[in-house]
């Protein structure tokens, strides 16, 4: 989703459905969305790795579940809608134009999810999450070229530190490869996850351009519509891939050989799908209630929490190299976040400059 450095929820807008919340209820809602985002993303990654560790092997099934629970997004969409003026309704782009945008982005989302599924197959959850952090590097570079974001010293520091963090993981001889994964497959997993992070950064820039050039606004409803309709396309494409590849024929046998049991197999897939959409609700909720910058900050924080959670739950190995890589990644996060904070302060002081200086944001 795009980031215009402005709160979507204007607290002085009496027509807004959340405008009458008192301070306590407001912060409770913020806290709830933070929990949705952090828990959703961490749980989805850990469950995805659990699926592979217990005998799951279908990359297409792992891809399908990343967007299959999109109907859950209709719950906040139906209960919390953004007010629409007559001028906004008259300026809406044609259905064909919007459909093409959603279709193209949805196909790219499906491809990106497939790359992530392959990466998680060959990497531990903690290593996978740390490599995913490089999406900030690609986001900074692509935003410079596509969205005209300034490349400051802090952003450059973030790019360099995160790149070095990923490089440490690449050359780590004592890497915690999952059982049965060879060194060559580990390298493939590393490169594929790196490519997925680059594609995800490209998706963010394309979404931002869509909000600016096609949809021409970024309300809660419009942002959530982007999530829902692209997820529908991505799920359809992934399902076609599942059947076209023939992997659907192996699912019954895969369920029977799942070491945790058939019930656990089904529950793993179901809760993985739900976890990804809970994460999406948290992302969109924070954009709506606070600002897209704040949502970006919490999304970034989740990438640092996931490796810690995977060490605790999946007992991933945390050697010295990985610990240093994680600390470097956190440092890169902090400088990136601080730059966004500085940009946000400047945007508030000069509201007229906001539309001229867009910024990128992250999503689940």
C-alpha atoms as a printed R data frame, in Angstrom:
    type eleno elety resid chain resno       x       y       z
1   ATOM     1    CA   UNK     A     1   0.000   0.000   0.000
2   ATOM     2    CA   UNK     A     2   1.193   3.509  -0.581
3   ATOM     3    CA   UNK     A     3   2.484   5.938   1.987
4   ATOM     4    CA   UNK     A     4   1.695   9.623   1.606
5   ATOM     5    CA   UNK     A     5   2.999  10.399   5.091
6   ATOM     6    CA   UNK     A     6  -0.441  11.537   6.256
7   ATOM     7    CA   UNK     A     7  -2.844   9.994   8.740
8   ATOM     8    CA   UNK     A     8  -5.799   8.563   6.864
9   ATOM     9    CA   UNK     A     9  -7.904   9.057   9.956
10  ATOM    10    CA   UNK     A    10  -8.281  12.783  10.464
11  ATOM    11    CA   UNK     A    11  -9.176  13.157  14.117
12  ATOM    12    CA   UNK     A    12 -11.124  16.336  13.537
13  ATOM    13    CA   UNK     A    13 -13.361  14.781  10.908
14  ATOM    14    CA   UNK     A    14 -16.717  14.413  12.616
15  ATOM    15    CA   UNK     A    15 -18.042  12.189   9.818
16  ATOM    16    CA   UNK     A    16 -15.328   9.606  10.296
17  ATOM    17    CA   UNK     A    17 -16.621   6.414  11.977
18  ATOM    18    CA   UNK     A    18 -13.777   6.460  14.541
19  ATOM    19    CA   UNK     A    19 -13.730  10.193  15.208
20  ATOM    20    CA   UNK     A    20 -15.792   9.888  18.421
21  ATOM    21    CA   UNK     A    21 -13.465   7.422  20.129
22  ATOM    22    CA   UNK     A    22 -12.019   8.648  23.421
23  ATOM    23    CA   UNK     A    23  -8.263   8.474  24.019
24  ATOM    24    CA   UNK     A    24  -8.361   5.152  25.872
25  ATOM    25    CA   UNK     A    25 -10.436   3.420  23.215
26  ATOM    26    CA   UNK     A    26  -8.257   4.898  20.480
27  ATOM    27    CA   UNK     A    27  -5.049   3.468  21.953
28  ATOM    28    CA   UNK     A    28  -6.726   0.137  22.656
29  ATOM    29    CA   UNK     A    29  -7.623  -0.034  18.979
30  ATOM    30    CA   UNK     A    30  -4.047   0.865  18.034
31  ATOM    31    CA   UNK     A    31  -2.696  -1.834  20.371
32  ATOM    32    CA   UNK     A    32  -5.098  -4.405  18.923
33  ATOM    33    CA   UNK     A    33  -3.915  -3.702  15.377
34  ATOM    34    CA   UNK     A    34  -0.274  -3.871  16.470
35  ATOM    35    CA   UNK     A    35  -0.924  -7.314  17.970
36  ATOM    36    CA   UNK     A    36  -2.685  -8.409  14.763
37  ATOM    37    CA   UNK     A    37   0.294  -7.373  12.648
38  ATOM    38    CA   UNK     A    38   3.098  -8.716  14.842
39  ATOM    39    CA   UNK     A    39   1.420 -11.984  15.821
40  ATOM    40    CA   UNK     A    40  -0.044 -12.556  12.364
41  ATOM    41    CA   UNK     A    41   3.236 -12.268  10.487
42  ATOM    42    CA   UNK     A    42   5.316 -14.193  13.026
43  ATOM    43    CA   UNK     A    43   2.717 -16.977  13.266
44  ATOM    44    CA   UNK     A    44   2.379 -17.246   9.475
45  ATOM    45    CA   UNK     A    45   6.128 -17.654   8.949
46  ATOM    46    CA   UNK     A    46   6.524 -20.148  11.805
47  ATOM    47    CA   UNK     A    47   3.519 -22.206  10.681
48  ATOM    48    CA   UNK     A    48   4.827 -22.147   7.121
49  ATOM    49    CA   UNK     A    49   8.141 -23.592   8.294
50  ATOM    50    CA   UNK     A    50   6.283 -26.105  10.530
51  ATOM    51    CA   UNK     A    51   4.361 -27.312   7.449
52  ATOM    52    CA   UNK     A    52   7.596 -28.158   5.662
53  ATOM    53    CA   UNK     A    53   9.321 -29.665   8.711
54  ATOM    54    CA   UNK     A    54   6.484 -32.110   9.389
55  ATOM    55    CA   UNK     A    55   6.346 -33.491   5.858
56  ATOM    56    CA   UNK     A    56   4.566 -30.880   3.739
57  ATOM    57    CA   UNK     A    57   6.223 -30.430   0.360
58  ATOM    58    CA   UNK     A    58   3.748 -28.637  -1.908
59  ATOM    59    CA   UNK     A    59   5.140 -25.228  -2.798
60  ATOM    60    CA   UNK     A    60   1.923 -24.304  -4.579
61  ATOM    61    CA   UNK     A    61  -0.207 -25.163  -1.541
62  ATOM    62    CA   UNK     A    62   2.100 -23.022   0.610
63  ATOM    63    CA   UNK     A    63   1.545 -20.248  -1.930
64  ATOM    64    CA   UNK     A    64  -2.252 -20.605  -2.025
65  ATOM    65    CA   UNK     A    65  -2.660 -20.279   1.749
66  ATOM    66    CA   UNK     A    66  -0.867 -16.915   1.785
67  ATOM    67    CA   UNK     A    67  -3.931 -15.248   0.241
68  ATOM    68    CA   UNK     A    68  -6.716 -17.865   0.434
69  ATOM    69    CA   UNK     A    69  -8.297 -16.416   3.587
70  ATOM    70    CA   UNK     A    70  -9.025 -13.066   1.881
71  ATOM    71    CA   UNK     A    71 -12.774 -13.286   2.781
72  ATOM    72    CA   UNK     A    72 -11.751 -12.343   6.325
73  ATOM    73    CA   UNK     A    73 -10.878  -8.885   5.005
74  ATOM    74    CA   UNK     A    74 -14.538  -8.273   4.211
75  ATOM    75    CA   UNK     A    75 -15.245  -8.086   7.963
76  ATOM    76    CA   UNK     A    76 -13.428  -4.767   8.546
77  ATOM    77    CA   UNK     A    77 -14.438  -3.611   5.063
78  ATOM    78    CA   UNK     A    78 -18.154  -3.973   5.814
79  ATOM    79    CA   UNK     A    79 -18.051  -2.583   9.357
80  ATOM    80    CA   UNK     A    80 -15.659   0.331   8.812
81  ATOM    81    CA   UNK     A    81 -16.112   2.294   5.624
82  ATOM    82    CA   UNK     A    82 -14.564   5.596   4.631
83  ATOM    83    CA   UNK     A    83 -16.959   8.454   3.817
84  ATOM    84    CA   UNK     A    84 -17.098   9.288   0.132
85  ATOM    85    CA   UNK     A    85 -17.982  12.705  -1.241
86  ATOM    86    CA   UNK     A    86 -19.843  13.312  -4.475
87  ATOM    87    CA   UNK     A    87 -16.690  14.638  -6.147
88  ATOM    88    CA   UNK     A    88 -14.741  11.514  -5.180
89  ATOM    89    CA   UNK     A    89 -17.448   9.285  -6.615
90  ATOM    90    CA   UNK     A    90 -17.452  11.188  -9.899
91  ATOM    91    CA   UNK     A    91 -13.649  11.031 -10.173
92  ATOM    92    CA   UNK     A    92 -13.367   7.281  -9.768
93  ATOM    93    CA   UNK     A    93 -11.470   5.599 -12.627
94  ATOM    94    CA   UNK     A    94 -13.257   3.219 -14.971
95  ATOM    95    CA   UNK     A    95 -13.934  -0.354 -13.847
96  ATOM    96    CA   UNK     A    96 -11.780  -1.676 -16.690
97  ATOM    97    CA   UNK     A    97  -8.792   0.423 -15.614
98  ATOM    98    CA   UNK     A    98  -9.113  -0.603 -11.971
99  ATOM    99    CA   UNK     A    99  -9.598  -4.256 -12.946
100 ATOM   100    CA   UNK     A   100  -6.418  -4.242 -15.042
101 ATOM   101    CA   UNK     A   101  -4.465  -2.716 -12.138
102 ATOM   102    CA   UNK     A   102  -5.793  -5.282  -9.659
103 ATOM   103    CA   UNK     A   103  -5.167  -8.158 -12.082
104 ATOM   104    CA   UNK     A   104  -1.557  -7.215 -12.859
105 ATOM   105    CA   UNK     A   105  -0.682  -6.621  -9.219
106 ATOM   106    CA   UNK     A   106  -2.505  -9.805  -8.188
107 ATOM   107    CA   UNK     A   107  -0.501 -11.909 -10.653
108 ATOM   108    CA   UNK     A   108   2.728 -10.355  -9.368
109 ATOM   109    CA   UNK     A   109   1.633 -11.069  -5.778
110 ATOM   110    CA   UNK     A   110   1.086 -14.733  -6.679
111 ATOM   111    CA   UNK     A   111   4.552 -14.944  -8.233
112 ATOM   112    CA   UNK     A   112   6.107 -13.225  -5.231
113 ATOM   113    CA   UNK     A   113   4.331 -15.570  -2.816
114 ATOM   114    CA   UNK     A   114   5.648 -18.546  -4.783
115 ATOM   115    CA   UNK     A   115   9.216 -17.278  -4.431
116 ATOM   116    CA   UNK     A   116   8.702 -16.827  -0.690
117 ATOM   117    CA   UNK     A   117   7.328 -20.391  -0.441
118 ATOM   118    CA   UNK     A   118  10.422 -21.800  -2.136
119 ATOM   119    CA   UNK     A   119  12.677 -19.739   0.110
120 ATOM   120    CA   UNK     A   120  10.976 -20.948   3.277
121 ATOM   121    CA   UNK     A   121  11.284 -24.559   2.055
122 ATOM   122    CA   UNK     A   122  15.092 -24.353   2.006
123 ATOM   123    CA   UNK     A   123  15.732 -21.952   4.899
124 ATOM   124    CA   UNK     A   124  15.037 -21.886   8.619
125 ATOM   125    CA   UNK     A   125  12.361 -19.419   9.731
126 ATOM   126    CA   UNK     A   126  14.890 -17.150  11.442
127 ATOM   127    CA   UNK     A   127  17.271 -16.991   8.457
128 ATOM   128    CA   UNK     A   128  14.330 -16.505   6.106
129 ATOM   129    CA   UNK     A   129  13.033 -13.540   8.128
130 ATOM   130    CA   UNK     A   130  16.434 -11.865   8.289
131 ATOM   131    CA   UNK     A   131  16.865 -12.153   4.518
132 ATOM   132    CA   UNK     A   132  13.356 -10.754   4.028
133 ATOM   133    CA   UNK     A   133  14.586  -7.617   5.783
134 ATOM   134    CA   UNK     A   134  16.496  -6.763   2.605
135 ATOM   135    CA   UNK     A   135  13.181  -5.699   1.098
136 ATOM   136    CA   UNK     A   136  13.875  -2.345   2.775
137 ATOM   137    CA   UNK     A   137  17.043  -2.069   0.684
138 ATOM   138    CA   UNK     A   138  15.167  -2.752  -2.532
139 ATOM   139    CA   UNK     A   139  12.328  -0.467  -1.438
140 ATOM   140    CA   UNK     A   140  14.737   2.414  -0.888
141 ATOM   141    CA   UNK     A   141  16.405   1.917  -4.278
142 ATOM   142    CA   UNK     A   142  13.187   1.430  -6.252
143 ATOM   143    CA   UNK     A   143  11.479   4.339  -4.499
144 ATOM   144    CA   UNK     A   144  14.379   6.539  -5.546
145 ATOM   145    CA   UNK     A   145  13.843   5.692  -9.211
146 ATOM   146    CA   UNK     A   146  10.066   5.150  -9.376
147 ATOM   147    CA   UNK     A   147   8.665   7.355  -6.599
148 ATOM   148    CA   UNK     A   148  11.344  10.079  -6.441
149 ATOM   149    CA   UNK     A   149  12.207   9.430  -2.804
150 ATOM   150    CA   UNK     A   150  15.372  11.177  -1.620
151 ATOM   151    CA   UNK     A   151  18.382   8.960  -0.912
152 ATOM   152    CA   UNK     A   152  19.639  10.421   2.384
153 ATOM   153    CA   UNK     A   153  22.652   9.449   4.503
154 ATOM   154    CA   UNK     A   154  20.377   7.528   6.904
155 ATOM   155    CA   UNK     A   155  18.771   5.583   4.069
156 ATOM   156    CA   UNK     A   156  22.221   4.843   2.615
157 ATOM   157    CA   UNK     A   157  23.338   3.599   6.046
158 ATOM   158    CA   UNK     A   158  20.272   1.348   6.236
159 ATOM   159    CA   UNK     A   159  20.940  -0.039   2.737
160 ATOM   160    CA   UNK     A   160  24.601  -0.787   3.487
161 ATOM   161    CA   UNK     A   161  23.985  -2.349   6.916
162 ATOM   162    CA   UNK     A   162  21.093  -4.550   5.737
163 ATOM   163    CA   UNK     A   163  23.111  -5.640   2.692
164 ATOM   164    CA   UNK     A   164  26.031  -6.631   4.933
165 ATOM   165    CA   UNK     A   165  23.622  -8.475   7.240
166 ATOM   166    CA   UNK     A   166  22.318 -10.552   4.326
167 ATOM   167    CA   UNK     A   167  25.876 -11.135   3.098
168 ATOM   168    CA   UNK     A   168  26.848 -12.603   6.479
169 ATOM   169    CA   UNK     A   169  24.027 -15.119   6.193
170 ATOM   170    CA   UNK     A   170  25.082 -15.982   2.643
171 ATOM   171    CA   UNK     A   171  28.651 -16.883   3.625
172 ATOM   172    CA   UNK     A   172  27.743 -18.456   6.979
173 ATOM   173    CA   UNK     A   173  29.353 -21.905   6.910
174 ATOM   174    CA   UNK     A   174  27.603 -22.900  10.152
175 ATOM   175    CA   UNK     A   175  24.155 -22.128   8.768
176 ATOM   176    CA   UNK     A   176  21.165 -23.891  10.334
177 ATOM   177    CA   UNK     A   177  19.935 -25.585   7.185
178 ATOM   178    CA   UNK     A   178  16.683 -27.539   7.648
179 ATOM   179    CA   UNK     A   179  17.002 -31.322   7.700
180 ATOM   180    CA   UNK     A   180  17.674 -32.746   4.244
181 ATOM   181    CA   UNK     A   181  18.609 -29.407   2.690
182 ATOM   182    CA   UNK     A   182  21.965 -29.426   0.921
183 ATOM   183    CA   UNK     A   183  24.323 -26.469   0.642
184 ATOM   184    CA   UNK     A   184  23.226 -25.882  -2.956
185 ATOM   185    CA   UNK     A   185  19.551 -25.837  -1.957
186 ATOM   186    CA   UNK     A   186  20.392 -23.429   0.869
187 ATOM   187    CA   UNK     A   187  21.977 -21.103  -1.684
188 ATOM   188    CA   UNK     A   188  18.903 -21.446  -3.907
189 ATOM   189    CA   UNK     A   189  16.669 -20.621  -0.943
190 ATOM   190    CA   UNK     A   190  18.809 -17.589  -0.134
191 ATOM   191    CA   UNK     A   191  18.763 -16.264  -3.713
192 ATOM   192    CA   UNK     A   192  15.034 -16.948  -4.200
193 ATOM   193    CA   UNK     A   193  14.135 -15.183  -0.941
194 ATOM   194    CA   UNK     A   194  16.341 -12.269  -1.987
195 ATOM   195    CA   UNK     A   195  14.519 -12.146  -5.351
196 ATOM   196    CA   UNK     A   196  11.155 -12.325  -3.546
197 ATOM   197    CA   UNK     A   197  12.164  -9.362  -1.382
198 ATOM   198    CA   UNK     A   198  13.121  -7.392  -4.493
199 ATOM   199    CA   UNK     A   199   9.802  -8.229  -6.167
200 ATOM   200    CA   UNK     A   200   7.905  -7.270  -3.016
201 ATOM   201    CA   UNK     A   201   9.641  -3.889  -3.020
202 ATOM   202    CA   UNK     A   202   8.644  -3.479  -6.676
203 ATOM   203    CA   UNK     A   203   5.049  -4.331  -5.743
204 ATOM   204    CA   UNK     A   204   5.054  -1.602  -3.098
205 ATOM   205    CA   UNK     A   205   6.233   0.978  -5.608
206 ATOM   206    CA   UNK     A   206   3.650  -0.160  -8.171
207 ATOM   207    CA   UNK     A   207   0.895   0.010  -5.545
208 ATOM   208    CA   UNK     A   208   1.981   3.503  -4.616
209 ATOM   209    CA   UNK     A   209   1.911   4.576  -8.258
210 ATOM   210    CA   UNK     A   210  -1.559   3.035  -8.579
211 ATOM   211    CA   UNK     A   211  -2.870   5.063  -5.629
212 ATOM   212    CA   UNK     A   212  -1.304   8.247  -6.967
213 ATOM   213    CA   UNK     A   213  -1.961   7.943 -10.710
214 ATOM   214    CA   UNK     A   214  -5.010   5.673 -11.063
215 ATOM   215    CA   UNK     A   215  -7.071   5.492  -7.861
216 ATOM   216    CA   UNK     A   216  -5.936   9.012  -6.857
217 ATOM   217    CA   UNK     A   217  -6.739   8.591  -3.166
218 ATOM   218    CA   UNK     A   218  -5.824   6.408  -0.185
219 ATOM   219    CA   UNK     A   219  -8.765   5.917   2.152
220 ATOM   220    CA   UNK     A   220  -9.358   2.871   4.316
221 ATOM   221    CA   UNK     A   221 -11.862   1.417   1.842
222 ATOM   222    CA   UNK     A   222  -9.626   1.921  -1.186
223 ATOM   223    CA   UNK     A   223  -6.573   0.437   0.550
224 ATOM   224    CA   UNK     A   224  -8.592  -2.559   1.725
225 ATOM   225    CA   UNK     A   225 -10.125  -3.019  -1.731
226 ATOM   226    CA   UNK     A   226  -6.601  -3.216  -3.142
227 ATOM   227    CA   UNK     A   227  -5.792  -5.936  -0.589
228 ATOM   228    CA   UNK     A   228  -8.977  -7.902  -1.252
229 ATOM   229    CA   UNK     A   229  -9.094  -7.859  -5.048
230 ATOM   230    CA   UNK     A   230  -5.388  -8.507  -5.560
231 ATOM   231    CA   UNK     A   231  -5.684 -11.397  -3.081
232 ATOM   232    CA   UNK     A   232  -8.577 -12.833  -5.108
233 ATOM   233    CA   UNK     A   233  -6.461 -12.745  -8.278
234 ATOM   234    CA   UNK     A   234  -3.394 -14.139  -6.484
235 ATOM   235    CA   UNK     A   235  -5.437 -16.994  -4.980
236 ATOM   236    CA   UNK     A   236  -6.923 -17.849  -8.387
237 ATOM   237    CA   UNK     A   237  -3.499 -17.852 -10.067
238 ATOM   238    CA   UNK     A   238  -1.982 -19.961  -7.275
239 ATOM   239    CA   UNK     A   239  -4.859 -22.439  -7.448
240 ATOM   240    CA   UNK     A   240  -4.392 -22.797 -11.203
241 ATOM   241    CA   UNK     A   241  -0.691 -23.405 -10.568
242 ATOM   242    CA   UNK     A   242  -1.522 -26.057  -7.961
243 ATOM   243    CA   UNK     A   243  -3.621 -28.036 -10.448
244 ATOM   244    CA   UNK     A   244  -1.493 -27.346 -13.533
245 ATOM   245    CA   UNK     A   245   1.665 -28.550 -11.760
246 ATOM   246    CA   UNK     A   246  -0.012 -31.772 -10.656
247 ATOM   247    CA   UNK     A   247   0.861 -31.125  -7.013
248 ATOM   248    CA   UNK     A   248  -2.797 -31.454  -6.078
249 ATOM   249    CA   UNK     A   249  -2.492 -35.207  -6.712
250 ATOM   250    CA   UNK     A   250   0.083 -35.532  -3.926
251 ATOM   251    CA   UNK     A   251  -1.896 -33.658  -1.269
252 ATOM   252    CA   UNK     A   252  -3.796 -36.711  -0.004
253 ATOM   253    CA   UNK     A   253  -0.594 -38.694   0.441
254 ATOM   254    CA   UNK     A   254   1.079 -35.658   1.961
255 ATOM   255    CA   UNK     A   255  -1.685 -35.408   4.544
256 ATOM   256    CA   UNK     A   256  -1.342 -39.078   5.419
257 ATOM   257    CA   UNK     A   257   2.419 -38.871   5.865
258 ATOM   258    CA   UNK     A   258   2.343 -35.618   7.845
259 ATOM   259    CA   UNK     A   259   4.203 -36.587  11.016
260 ATOM   260    CA   UNK     A   260   2.005 -34.450  13.263
261 ATOM   261    CA   UNK     A   261  -1.183 -36.125  11.998
262 ATOM   262    CA   UNK     A   262  -3.933 -35.400   9.483
263 ATOM   263    CA   UNK     A   263  -5.797 -33.033  11.784
264 ATOM   264    CA   UNK     A   264  -2.604 -31.057  12.408
265 ATOM   265    CA   UNK     A   265  -1.996 -30.918   8.636
266 ATOM   266    CA   UNK     A   266  -5.354 -29.298   7.976
267 ATOM   267    CA   UNK     A   267  -5.091 -26.976  10.968
268 ATOM   268    CA   UNK     A   268  -1.586 -25.875   9.928
269 ATOM   269    CA   UNK     A   269  -2.794 -24.815   6.496
270 ATOM   270    CA   UNK     A   270  -5.961 -23.185   7.850
271 ATOM   271    CA   UNK     A   271  -4.187 -21.192  10.542
272 ATOM   272    CA   UNK     A   272  -1.387 -20.195   8.190
273 ATOM   273    CA   UNK     A   273  -3.990 -18.690   5.853
274 ATOM   274    CA   UNK     A   274  -5.785 -16.986   8.744
275 ATOM   275    CA   UNK     A   275  -2.514 -15.654  10.187
276 ATOM   276    CA   UNK     A   276  -1.583 -13.937   6.906
277 ATOM   277    CA   UNK     A   277  -4.933 -12.186   6.742
278 ATOM   278    CA   UNK     A   278  -4.784 -11.204  10.419
279 ATOM   279    CA   UNK     A   279  -1.491  -9.571   9.546
280 ATOM   280    CA   UNK     A   280  -3.160  -7.760   6.618
281 ATOM   281    CA   UNK     A   281  -5.941  -6.495   8.895
282 ATOM   282    CA   UNK     A   282  -3.310  -5.157  11.285
283 ATOM   283    CA   UNK     A   283  -1.423  -3.377   8.510
284 ATOM   284    CA   UNK     A   284  -4.519  -1.737   7.047
285 ATOM   285    CA   UNK     A   285  -5.914  -0.992  10.515
286 ATOM   286    CA   UNK     A   286  -2.809   0.929  11.562
287 ATOM   287    CA   UNK     A   287  -2.818   2.861   8.295
288 ATOM   288    CA   UNK     A   288  -6.448   3.783   8.928
289 ATOM   289    CA   UNK     A   289  -6.297   4.567  12.643
290 ATOM   290    CA   UNK     A   290  -2.874   6.202  12.912
291 ATOM   291    CA   UNK     A   291  -0.869   6.632   9.703
292 ATOM   292    CA   UNK     A   292   0.862   4.668   6.999
293 ATOM   293    CA   UNK     A   293   4.225   5.665   8.498
294 ATOM   294    CA   UNK     A   294   3.290   4.074  11.832
295 ATOM   295    CA   UNK     A   295   2.105   0.929  10.049
296 ATOM   296    CA   UNK     A   296   5.420   0.836   8.206
297 ATOM   297    CA   UNK     A   297   7.354   1.102  11.474
298 ATOM   298    CA   UNK     A   298   5.456  -1.772  13.128
299 ATOM   299    CA   UNK     A   299   5.736  -3.915   9.996
300 ATOM   300    CA   UNK     A   300   9.477  -3.376  10.081
301 ATOM   301    CA   UNK     A   301   9.587  -4.305  13.763
302 ATOM   302    CA   UNK     A   302   7.875  -7.614  13.030
303 ATOM   303    CA   UNK     A   303  10.801  -8.738  10.874
304 ATOM   304    CA   UNK     A   304  13.074  -8.439  13.907
305 ATOM   305    CA   UNK     A   305  10.643 -10.282  16.190
306 ATOM   306    CA   UNK     A   306  10.085 -13.292  13.923
307 ATOM   307    CA   UNK     A   307  13.675 -14.658  14.188
308 ATOM   308    CA   UNK     A   308  13.462 -14.486  17.980
309 ATOM   309    CA   UNK     A   309  10.090 -16.258  17.960
310 ATOM   310    CA   UNK     A   310  11.395 -18.972  15.622
311 ATOM   311    CA   UNK     A   311  14.369 -19.642  17.926
312 ATOM   312    CA   UNK     A   312  11.999 -20.011  20.881
313 ATOM   313    CA   UNK     A   313   9.286 -22.076  19.162
314 ATOM   314    CA   UNK     A   314  11.056 -24.004  16.394
315 ATOM   315    CA   UNK     A   315  14.391 -24.116  18.221
316 ATOM   316    CA   UNK     A   316  16.274 -22.605  15.297
317 ATOM   317    CA   UNK     A   317  19.998 -22.421  15.870
318 ATOM   318    CA   UNK     A   318  21.216 -18.929  16.800
319 ATOM   319    CA   UNK     A   319  24.967 -18.940  16.200
320 ATOM   320    CA   UNK     A   320  27.288 -15.955  16.482
321 ATOM   321    CA   UNK     A   321  27.101 -15.016  12.809
322 ATOM   322    CA   UNK     A   322  23.307 -15.032  12.802
323 ATOM   323    CA   UNK     A   323  23.174 -13.033  16.046
324 ATOM   324    CA   UNK     A   324  25.453 -10.378  14.537
325 ATOM   325    CA   UNK     A   325  23.363 -10.376  11.344
326 ATOM   326    CA   UNK     A   326  20.202  -9.859  13.407
327 ATOM   327    CA   UNK     A   327  21.744  -6.972  15.365
328 ATOM   328    CA   UNK     A   328  22.887  -5.369  12.113
329 ATOM   329    CA   UNK     A   329  19.408  -5.811  10.671
330 ATOM   330    CA   UNK     A   330  17.876  -4.137  13.729
331 ATOM   331    CA   UNK     A   331  20.337  -1.255  13.357
332 ATOM   332    CA   UNK     A   332  19.369  -0.952   9.704
333 ATOM   333    CA   UNK     A   333  15.686  -0.935  10.729
334 ATOM   334    CA   UNK     A   334  16.305   1.812  13.275
335 ATOM   335    CA   UNK     A   335  18.047   4.149  10.836
336 ATOM   336    CA   UNK     A   336  15.381   3.503   8.208
337 ATOM   337    CA   UNK     A   337  12.601   4.188  10.707
338 ATOM   338    CA   UNK     A   338  14.299   7.330  12.002
339 ATOM   339    CA   UNK     A   339  14.568   8.676   8.453
340 ATOM   340    CA   UNK     A   340  10.832   8.076   7.995
341 ATOM   341    CA   UNK     A   341  10.215   9.853  11.296
342 ATOM   342    CA   UNK     A   342  12.245  12.869  10.119
343 ATOM   343    CA   UNK     A   343  10.370  12.884   6.805
344 ATOM   344    CA   UNK     A   344   7.064  12.725   8.662
345 ATOM   345    CA   UNK     A   345   7.983  15.749  10.793
346 ATOM   346    CA   UNK     A   346   8.906  17.703   7.674
347 ATOM   347    CA   UNK     A   347   5.648  16.649   6.004
348 ATOM   348    CA   UNK     A   348   3.609  17.912   8.959
349 ATOM   349    CA   UNK     A   349   5.428  21.242   8.877
350 ATOM   350    CA   UNK     A   350   4.871  21.589   5.145
351 ATOM   351    CA   UNK     A   351   1.563  19.839   4.238
352 ATOM   352    CA   UNK     A   352   1.644  21.230   0.742
353 ATOM   353    CA   UNK     A   353   4.834  19.310   0.018
354 ATOM   354    CA   UNK     A   354   3.398  15.918   0.931
355 ATOM   355    CA   UNK     A   355   1.985  15.023  -2.446
356 ATOM   356    CA   UNK     A   356   5.211  16.055  -4.128
357 ATOM   357    CA   UNK     A   357   7.398  13.828  -1.965
358 ATOM   358    CA   UNK     A   358   5.884  10.344  -1.666
359 ATOM   359    CA   UNK     A   359   7.344   7.562   0.410
360 ATOM   360    CA   UNK     A   360   7.065   3.802   0.256
361 ATOM   361    CA   UNK     A   361   5.390   1.568   2.783
362 ATOM   362    CA   UNK     A   362   5.364  -2.096   3.638
363 ATOM   363    CA   UNK     A   363   2.620  -4.720   3.745
364 ATOM   364    CA   UNK     A   364   2.115  -8.447   4.965
